[in-house]
Every structure is written in structure tokens, then in C-alpha cells.
């Protein structure tokens, strides 16, 4: 019996919009980097020349601290200082461009359905807590979420630290949990849980099928597993 569903955020619950690339571009423009350095940095974090984000790249799957580590190769300053600056910048950019926070399906009705079934809902993201919380509050979904696992609260995915804490908190087992995500990191993080790969993010069907036979267009597909 399924007791909990854990959702990735970007590319799963939310459309992976241009906001992340746009925010990085604006941040770097303020740093007066040469075009050559910008191009090299973009390549390292997984932004293509057409501004699309590569599958399983740092920008699509990793954390703000991972971005800071790459940025520190091109910018002056300590990694911790760059990390804090990027984190603050991304949150303010998100608030200024909140209309780009777009859900991949009718999440309110999905969450209502899950709550009516007594399902615990968790959000497990490579983003930081403030960004995740703001996005869910903006969409009026925060009250449905029982547990936030963000990269600045727990070890980043695919470490299962947050998953183990979640399981202990709610006294549930792997086989009672569904992990819903769009990336390789999400699938590996899922470990012994039931996994659902969604095609509304950066992950391809071919890649996701390496980890699960459960594939859906968007998170609404999780209802077929209940």
C-alpha cells in the first residue's frame, strides 16, 4: 500500500522554464565576464548555445552550491561568498519573475486527490528551501506539502539522507513510497522505492527507462500507480 509520494520540483512539479537560464545570464552580466568565459561557464553547467538545458546537467540536476563551485573558477571570491550571493540573487529574481513559476499539470487537484487518499506529500529538490517554499506558496500549494527536503537542509540527491529521515519521521518503508522525478539523480535517489519518471522536464524517455518502467507525461500519471 502506498503511503507517501515524494516529488522533485523543477521539471516535475514545475516547468523547467527560461527563468533559471535568464537568472544566471543576468547574474553573470553584472560580473563583467568576457563572452569567452561566459561561453565556457555555460558549457560547464549545461546550458546549450540555444539556451536549452542539457539532460542531467549541473543546472538541471545539481544544487546552488554546485553552481557556486563552478562559478568560483571564473569569479573572484571564496566559494561560500559566491554561494550566498547566488542564492540571494536567485531568490530575488524568482520573486521578480514569479509569473514564470508554472505547474506541469493541475497540481491542486492532484494534491487534493492524494490527500483524500491519505497520502503524505513530500517535495525533494536540488534547489534551496527558500526558493522551493516561495514557489509552492505562490501557487497556493504549500499547505498540501508535509515535508520539504531541500539541498541546504540535507545532503543533496542522490544521497538518501533526507529519504531516510522522512521514512523514520512517518514510520514508512521504501515499498510504501513513490518517487516522482525527471532526472537520473531522482531515479537513483529513489533507490528501493517505486519510481515514476516524467517527461515534462529535461529527462528523456530513453534515459528514464534505464531506471523504471513507469513513465508518464507529467505527475498526474502517479494516480495510475495507486
XYZ file of C-alpha atoms in Angstrom:
226
model
C 0.000 0.000 0.000
C 1.347 3.412 -0.971
C 1.534 5.832 1.946
C 3.709 8.656 0.557
C 4.669 10.311 -2.700
C 7.826 12.375 -2.992
C 8.049 14.844 -5.860
C 11.029 16.538 -7.448
C 10.345 20.241 -8.125
C 11.859 21.685 -11.319
C 10.968 19.655 -14.380
C 8.487 17.597 -12.374
C 6.026 19.781 -10.472
C 7.173 22.956 -12.211
C 8.010 23.520 -15.849
C 11.730 23.954 -16.319
C 11.359 27.481 -17.667
C 13.836 30.000 -19.011
C 13.881 31.646 -15.604
C 16.907 29.647 -14.463
C 18.978 30.428 -17.537
C 17.768 34.049 -17.522
C 18.707 34.481 -13.874
C 22.187 33.078 -14.450
C 22.665 35.315 -17.515
C 21.665 38.406 -15.530
C 23.901 37.422 -12.623
C 26.887 36.973 -14.915
C 26.188 40.174 -16.836
C 26.655 42.047 -13.592
C 30.069 40.396 -13.221
C 31.505 41.770 -16.484
C 32.822 38.412 -17.642
C 34.139 38.143 -21.178
C 31.930 36.392 -23.716
C 34.510 33.613 -23.991
C 34.427 32.958 -20.232
C 30.625 33.055 -20.201
C 30.529 30.500 -23.005
C 32.894 28.185 -21.136
C 30.957 28.593 -17.884
C 27.637 27.901 -19.608
C 29.043 24.749 -21.140
C 30.220 23.537 -17.731
C 26.828 23.993 -16.078
C 24.907 22.519 -19.022
C 23.425 25.440 -20.965
C 23.415 24.839 -24.715
C 24.049 27.544 -27.316
C 20.285 27.802 -27.918
C 19.845 28.371 -24.146
C 18.217 24.977 -23.610
C 19.364 22.995 -20.570
C 21.145 19.688 -21.061
C 19.751 16.488 -19.588
C 21.353 15.517 -16.246
C 23.492 18.683 -16.227
C 24.551 20.716 -13.206
C 21.858 23.316 -13.885
C 19.115 20.721 -14.341
C 20.006 18.362 -11.504
C 22.511 19.817 -9.067
C 22.497 22.441 -6.327
C 23.228 26.140 -5.886
C 26.441 25.163 -4.125
C 27.451 23.099 -7.163
C 26.851 26.174 -9.310
C 28.934 28.258 -6.907
C 31.782 25.773 -7.195
C 31.825 26.186 -10.987
C 31.380 29.953 -10.763
C 34.361 30.206 -8.412
C 36.577 29.085 -11.298
C 35.607 32.230 -13.187
C 34.842 34.806 -10.468
C 36.854 36.367 -7.680
C 35.834 35.424 -4.165
C 35.524 32.447 -1.857
C 33.071 29.679 -2.700
C 30.911 30.379 0.376
C 30.707 34.059 -0.514
C 29.747 33.287 -4.128
C 27.225 30.688 -2.922
C 25.428 33.180 -0.658
C 25.422 35.804 -3.398
C 23.949 33.424 -5.983
C 21.376 32.087 -3.525
C 20.127 35.589 -2.664
C 20.178 36.649 -6.307
C 18.179 33.631 -7.500
C 15.502 34.160 -4.851
C 15.074 37.845 -5.713
C 14.997 37.036 -9.434
C 12.342 34.401 -8.781
C 10.207 36.905 -6.855
C 10.551 39.480 -9.639
C 9.607 36.922 -12.299
C 7.119 34.780 -10.407
C 4.814 34.563 -13.420
C 7.328 32.072 -14.797
C 6.561 29.673 -11.950
C 4.295 27.390 -13.938
C 2.985 23.975 -12.908
C 3.333 20.991 -15.243
C -0.252 19.821 -14.613
C -3.217 20.625 -12.374
C -1.290 20.184 -9.149
C -4.022 21.446 -6.840
C -6.466 18.783 -7.988
C -3.715 16.171 -7.937
C -2.758 17.051 -4.368
C -6.403 17.163 -3.251
C -6.881 13.673 -4.691
C -3.773 12.399 -2.905
C -4.789 13.953 0.413
C -8.246 12.405 0.115
C -6.473 9.045 -0.129
C -4.431 9.812 2.997
C -1.149 10.157 1.090
C 1.783 12.016 2.645
C 3.277 14.502 0.156
C 6.957 15.431 0.159
C 8.952 17.802 -2.038
C 12.530 16.675 -2.610
C 14.563 19.210 -4.563
C 18.115 20.146 -5.504
C 17.045 23.762 -5.039
C 17.362 25.599 -1.735
C 14.490 25.763 0.733
C 13.614 29.444 0.304
C 13.119 29.085 -3.449
C 11.093 25.895 -3.108
C 8.887 27.315 -0.348
C 8.263 30.556 -2.252
C 7.286 28.686 -5.424
C 4.813 26.464 -3.607
C 3.333 29.402 -1.681
C 2.928 31.384 -4.906
C 0.932 28.505 -6.422
C -1.096 28.065 -3.203
C 0.223 24.527 -2.795
C 2.331 24.890 0.335
C -0.453 23.692 2.655
C -0.514 20.309 0.866
C 3.180 19.596 1.420
C 4.075 17.692 4.571
C 7.844 17.560 4.170
C 10.430 19.709 2.377
C 13.826 18.222 1.575
C 15.986 20.946 0.044
C 19.689 20.950 -0.782
C 20.530 23.396 2.007
C 18.710 21.301 4.626
C 20.024 17.821 3.823
C 22.732 16.181 1.764
C 21.906 16.659 -1.904
C 20.329 13.958 -4.047
C 21.202 11.204 -4.789
C 22.275 10.933 -1.137
C 19.369 9.277 0.682
C 19.876 11.194 3.939
C 16.604 13.110 3.534
C 14.773 9.972 2.412
C 15.886 8.061 5.499
C 14.851 10.925 7.776
C 11.479 11.083 6.007
C 10.938 7.335 6.405
C 11.781 7.481 10.108
C 9.571 10.539 10.695
C 6.496 8.865 9.204
C 7.367 5.224 10.033
C 7.127 4.046 6.430
C 9.129 1.695 4.208
C 10.638 2.047 0.736
C 7.937 -0.076 -0.884
C 5.280 2.310 0.502
C 6.814 5.325 -1.260
C 6.652 6.568 -4.850
C 9.407 8.910 -6.058
C 8.383 11.138 -8.983
C 11.113 12.861 -10.982
C 12.532 13.738 -14.388
C 16.266 13.158 -13.946
C 18.823 10.422 -13.413
C 19.538 11.863 -9.959
C 15.866 11.487 -8.988
C 15.789 7.884 -10.145
C 18.997 6.928 -8.334
C 17.790 8.744 -5.223
C 14.631 6.619 -5.336
C 16.727 3.515 -4.685
C 14.325 0.773 -3.474
C 11.159 2.860 -3.698
C 8.675 2.712 -6.560
C 9.780 5.236 -9.175
C 7.846 7.246 -11.753
C 9.769 9.075 -14.467
C 8.031 12.074 -16.009
C 8.642 13.552 -19.458
C 7.713 17.150 -18.613
C 11.273 18.045 -17.591
C 14.755 17.621 -19.050
C 14.905 13.809 -18.898
C 14.272 11.696 -21.988
C 12.149 8.552 -22.099
C 15.221 6.559 -23.122
C 17.184 7.699 -20.086
C 14.332 7.232 -17.609
C 13.590 3.711 -18.861
C 17.034 2.679 -17.619
C 15.736 3.146 -14.074
C 11.997 2.453 -14.170
C 9.325 1.030 -16.432
C 6.877 3.575 -15.014
C 6.856 6.573 -17.349
C 4.232 9.330 -17.587
C 3.859 12.665 -19.347
C 3.526 14.526 -16.037
C 3.000 13.897 -12.295
C -0.705 13.225 -12.789
C 0.419 9.797 -14.000
C 1.175 8.822 -10.408
C -2.541 8.170 -9.871
C -2.273 5.072 -12.070
C 0.185 3.585 -9.575
C -2.171 3.852 -6.609
